[in-house]
Amino acid sequence: MEDTRKLNASQLGTKKYWDEFYALERDNFSKNPEDTGECWFDDNGAEERMVEFLVENIGQEKIDLGTKVIDLGTGNGHLLFELYENEFAGPMLGVDYSEESVEFAREISKSNGCDDKIKFAVADIFAPDWNPGLFDLVLDKGTLDAIALCEKTLPDGRRMVDGYSKVVEKLLDQGGIFLITSCNFTEDELISIVETNRLKVWKTIEYPVYEFGGVKGTTICSVAFIKQ
Ligand SMILES: C[S@@+](CC[C@H](N)C(=O)[O-])C[C@H]1O[C@@H](n2cnc3c(N)ncnc32)[C@H](O)[C@@H]1O
């Protein structure tokens, strides 16, 4: 049976692609400050659902308004701005390996008055010497999807996706939550990639289910894991 976790490497798996993508987005933003760029999975309301989920779960585990958050592959940083809009006021850090993305997120942050509240930093999350400390909440919207398209391998020859859980484990405090949204993997596939002895499924987000030819499915999934 074909392993659907192995997606074809494509441009979306390269840093060059994202540098060019965010350079263009910065250029658009410089011409039109209303244009803060692509919000991935917006059609599915993913960002809204992720934030709603976190708001609904305030008081559960380590989720509260002072929660220390990191967003992996933050892009334009929009998810963190949205959390801030929803009164999350703890330390927030958005990281991305694309310098253009980080500059873009900083520019937006400055324009909406968040620059002293949300930090953005350039980081390849797989870099062995990258250690930003421990967080209560780790977020990913579309980043594992991009990583799955990367042709590079880990030093031991495994695919990048196979090293992803270790990255998340390193960043999460005990009892912390990892909330991830993917459009490339089914919920079962996502769980099989992320779940380990220490990272267990906590809750999932429901999306509308479509039915086609008698087959039911959703085009997107979000799963929250807890670090034990
Ligand atoms: C599909 S975009 C999603 C961006 C953002 N999370 C959003 O929802 O708009 C994937 C992002 O992951 C970043 N990325 C991919 N591999 C990365 C890595 N190894 N370390 C840090 N960022 C990475 C890309 O630069 C890009 O910004």
Coordinates of C-alpha atoms and ligand atoms in Angstrom, one line a residue:
M1 CA 0.0 0.0 0.0
E2 CA 1.3 3.5 -0.8
D3 CA 2.5 5.4 2.1
T4 CA 0.5 8.6 1.8
R5 CA 2.7 10.3 4.3
K6 CA 5.4 10.5 1.6
L7 CA 4.4 13.4 -0.6
N8 CA 6.3 14.5 -3.7
A9 CA 9.0 17.0 -2.9
S10 CA 8.1 20.3 -4.5
Q11 CA 9.0 23.9 -4.5
L12 CA 7.0 24.4 -1.4
G13 CA 9.6 22.3 0.4
T14 CA 12.4 24.8 -0.3
K15 CA 13.5 27.9 1.6
K16 CA 14.1 29.6 -1.7
Y17 CA 10.4 29.3 -2.5
W18 CA 9.4 30.9 0.9
D19 CA 11.9 33.7 0.6
E20 CA 10.6 34.6 -2.8
F21 CA 7.0 34.2 -1.7
Y22 CA 7.4 36.5 1.4
A23 CA 9.6 39.0 -0.6
L24 CA 6.6 39.5 -2.9
E25 CA 4.2 39.7 0.0
R26 CA 6.4 42.4 1.6
D27 CA 6.5 44.3 -1.6
N28 CA 2.6 44.2 -1.9
F29 CA 2.4 45.3 1.8
S30 CA 4.7 48.2 1.1
K31 CA 2.4 49.4 -1.6
N32 CA -0.8 48.6 0.3
P33 CA -0.7 48.4 4.1
E34 CA -4.1 46.7 4.1
D35 CA -2.6 43.7 2.3
T36 CA -1.0 41.6 5.0
G37 CA -0.7 38.6 2.7
E38 CA -1.9 35.0 2.4
C39 CA -3.6 33.4 5.4
W40 CA -3.1 29.7 4.8
F41 CA -6.3 27.6 5.0
D42 CA -8.4 30.6 5.3
D43 CA -11.1 29.0 3.1
N44 CA -11.5 26.4 5.8
G45 CA -11.6 29.0 8.5
A46 CA -8.6 27.1 10.1
E47 CA -7.1 30.1 11.9
E48 CA -10.4 31.1 13.3
R49 CA -11.1 27.5 14.5
M50 CA -7.7 27.2 16.1
V51 CA -8.1 30.5 18.0
E52 CA -11.7 29.6 19.0
F53 CA -10.4 26.2 20.2
L54 CA -7.8 27.8 22.4
V55 CA -10.3 30.3 23.8
E56 CA -12.8 27.5 24.5
N57 CA -10.1 25.6 26.3
I58 CA -8.8 28.5 28.5
G59 CA -8.3 27.1 32.0
Q60 CA -7.6 23.6 30.7
E61 CA -4.1 22.2 31.1
K62 CA -1.6 24.9 30.4
I63 CA -3.9 27.1 28.3
D64 CA -4.6 30.5 29.8
L65 CA -4.3 34.1 28.7
G66 CA -0.7 34.3 30.0
T67 CA 0.3 31.1 28.1
K68 CA 3.8 31.2 26.6
V69 CA 3.4 30.5 22.9
I70 CA 5.7 29.6 20.0
D71 CA 4.4 29.5 16.4
L72 CA 6.6 27.3 14.1
G73 CA 6.9 28.5 10.5
T74 CA 5.0 31.6 11.4
G75 CA 4.9 33.2 7.9
N76 CA 3.2 36.6 8.2
G77 CA 2.6 35.9 11.9
H78 CA -1.1 36.3 11.5
L79 CA -2.0 33.5 13.9
L80 CA -0.2 35.2 16.7
F81 CA -1.8 38.6 15.9
E82 CA -5.1 36.8 16.1
L83 CA -4.3 35.3 19.5
Y84 CA -3.3 38.7 20.7
E85 CA -6.6 40.2 19.4
N86 CA -8.3 37.5 21.5
E87 CA -6.6 38.7 24.7
F88 CA -3.7 36.2 24.9
A89 CA -1.1 38.4 26.5
G90 CA 1.7 36.0 27.5
P91 CA 5.1 35.9 25.8
M92 CA 4.7 35.0 22.1
L93 CA 7.4 34.1 19.6
G94 CA 7.0 33.4 15.9
V95 CA 9.9 31.7 14.2
D96 CA 10.5 31.0 10.5
Y97 CA 13.6 29.9 8.5
S98 CA 12.8 32.5 5.9
E99 CA 14.3 35.9 6.7
E100 CA 11.8 37.5 4.4
S101 CA 8.9 36.0 6.4
V102 CA 10.3 37.3 9.7
E103 CA 10.9 40.8 8.3
F104 CA 7.4 40.8 6.9
A105 CA 5.9 39.7 10.3
R106 CA 7.9 42.4 12.0
E107 CA 6.7 45.0 9.6
I108 CA 3.1 44.0 10.1
S109 CA 3.7 43.9 13.9
K110 CA 5.0 47.5 13.8
S111 CA 2.1 48.7 11.7
N112 CA -0.5 47.2 14.1
G113 CA 1.3 48.3 17.3
C114 CA 2.2 44.7 18.4
D115 CA 6.0 45.1 18.0
D116 CA 6.8 45.2 21.7
K117 CA 4.3 42.3 22.4
I118 CA 5.1 39.6 19.9
K119 CA 8.6 38.6 19.0
F120 CA 9.7 37.2 15.6
A121 CA 13.0 35.4 15.0
V122 CA 14.7 33.6 12.2
A123 CA 15.2 29.9 13.0
D124 CA 15.3 26.6 11.2
I125 CA 13.4 24.5 13.7
F126 CA 15.6 21.5 12.8
A127 CA 18.9 23.2 13.6
P128 CA 20.4 21.1 16.5
D129 CA 21.8 24.2 18.2
W130 CA 18.5 26.1 18.2
N131 CA 17.1 26.2 21.7
P132 CA 14.6 29.0 22.5
G133 CA 13.5 27.4 25.8
L134 CA 10.2 25.8 26.9
F135 CA 6.7 26.8 25.9
D136 CA 3.2 26.0 27.2
L137 CA 1.7 26.1 23.7
V138 CA 3.3 25.2 20.4
L139 CA 1.5 26.0 17.2
D140 CA 1.8 24.9 13.6
K141 CA -0.5 25.9 10.7
G142 CA 0.8 24.5 7.4
T143 CA 4.4 24.2 8.4
L144 CA 4.6 20.4 8.7
D145 CA 2.8 20.3 5.3
A146 CA 5.7 22.4 3.9
I147 CA 8.3 20.3 5.7
A148 CA 6.8 17.1 4.2
L149 CA 7.6 18.5 0.8
C150 CA 11.3 19.0 1.6
E151 CA 13.7 16.8 -0.3
K152 CA 16.5 17.2 2.4
T153 CA 16.9 14.4 5.0
L154 CA 17.9 14.4 8.6
P155 CA 21.6 13.7 9.4
D156 CA 20.7 10.0 10.0
G157 CA 19.0 9.8 6.6
R158 CA 15.4 9.8 7.8
R159 CA 12.8 12.1 6.2
M160 CA 12.4 15.5 7.9
V161 CA 8.8 14.7 8.9
D162 CA 10.2 11.8 10.9
G163 CA 12.2 14.2 13.1
Y164 CA 9.4 16.6 13.7
S165 CA 8.0 15.1 16.9
K166 CA 11.4 15.4 18.6
V167 CA 11.4 19.2 17.7
V168 CA 8.0 19.7 19.3
E169 CA 8.9 17.6 22.4
K170 CA 12.1 19.7 22.9
L171 CA 10.0 22.9 22.9
L172 CA 7.0 21.8 25.1
D173 CA 7.0 22.0 28.8
Q174 CA 5.4 19.1 30.6
G175 CA 1.6 19.3 30.3
G176 CA 2.0 21.7 27.4
I177 CA -0.2 21.6 24.3
F178 CA 0.8 21.3 20.6
L179 CA -1.9 22.4 18.2
I180 CA -1.3 21.6 14.6
T181 CA -3.4 22.1 11.4
S182 CA -2.7 20.3 8.2
C183 CA -4.3 20.1 4.8
N184 CA -1.9 17.5 3.4
F185 CA -2.5 14.8 5.9
T186 CA -5.6 13.1 7.1
E187 CA -6.2 13.2 10.9
D188 CA -4.9 9.5 11.2
E189 CA -1.8 10.3 9.2
L190 CA -1.1 13.4 11.2
I191 CA -1.5 11.5 14.5
S192 CA 0.8 8.7 13.2
I193 CA 3.5 11.3 12.4
V194 CA 3.3 13.3 15.6
E195 CA 2.3 10.9 18.3
T196 CA 5.0 9.5 20.6
N197 CA 5.3 8.1 24.1
R198 CA 5.4 11.6 25.4
L199 CA 3.1 13.4 22.9
K200 CA -0.4 12.0 23.1
V201 CA -3.6 13.1 21.3
W202 CA -5.5 15.5 23.6
K203 CA -8.4 16.8 21.5
T204 CA -9.3 17.4 17.9
I205 CA -11.1 20.3 16.1
E206 CA -14.2 19.4 14.1
Y207 CA -14.6 20.8 10.6
P208 CA -17.5 20.5 8.2
V209 CA -17.5 17.1 6.5
Y210 CA -18.1 16.9 2.7
E211 CA -19.5 13.9 1.0
F212 CA -18.6 13.0 -2.6
G213 CA -19.5 9.7 -4.3
G214 CA -20.6 8.2 -1.0
V215 CA -17.2 9.0 0.5
K216 CA -17.0 11.3 3.5
G217 CA -14.1 13.5 4.4
T218 CA -12.7 16.9 5.4
T219 CA -10.1 18.8 3.5
I220 CA -8.3 19.9 6.6
C221 CA -7.6 18.6 10.1
S222 CA -6.4 20.1 13.4
V223 CA -5.2 18.0 16.3
A224 CA -4.1 19.1 19.8
F225 CA -1.5 16.9 21.5
I226 CA -0.4 17.0 25.1
K227 CA 3.1 16.4 26.4
Q228 CA 3.2 13.9 29.2
Ligands
LIG1 C1 2.4 27.0 4.4 S1 3.5 28.2 5.1 C2 2.5 28.5 6.6 C3 2.8 29.9 7.2 C4 2.0 30.3 8.4 N1 2.1 29.3 9.4 C5 0.6 30.5 8.0 O1 -0.3 29.7 8.4 O2 0.3 31.5 7.3 C6 4.8 27.2 5.8 C7 5.9 28.0 6.5 O3 6.8 27.2 7.1 C8 8.1 27.8 7.0 N2 9.1 26.7 7.2 C9 9.2 25.6 6.4 N3 10.2 24.8 6.9 C10 10.7 25.4 8.0 C11 11.8 25.1 8.9 N4 12.5 24.0 8.8 N5 12.0 25.9 10.0 C12 11.2 27.1 10.1 N6 10.3 27.4 9.2 C13 10.0 26.6 8.2 C14 8.1 28.4 5.7 O4 9.1 29.4 5.5 C15 6.6 29.0 5.7 O5 6.6 30.3 6.2

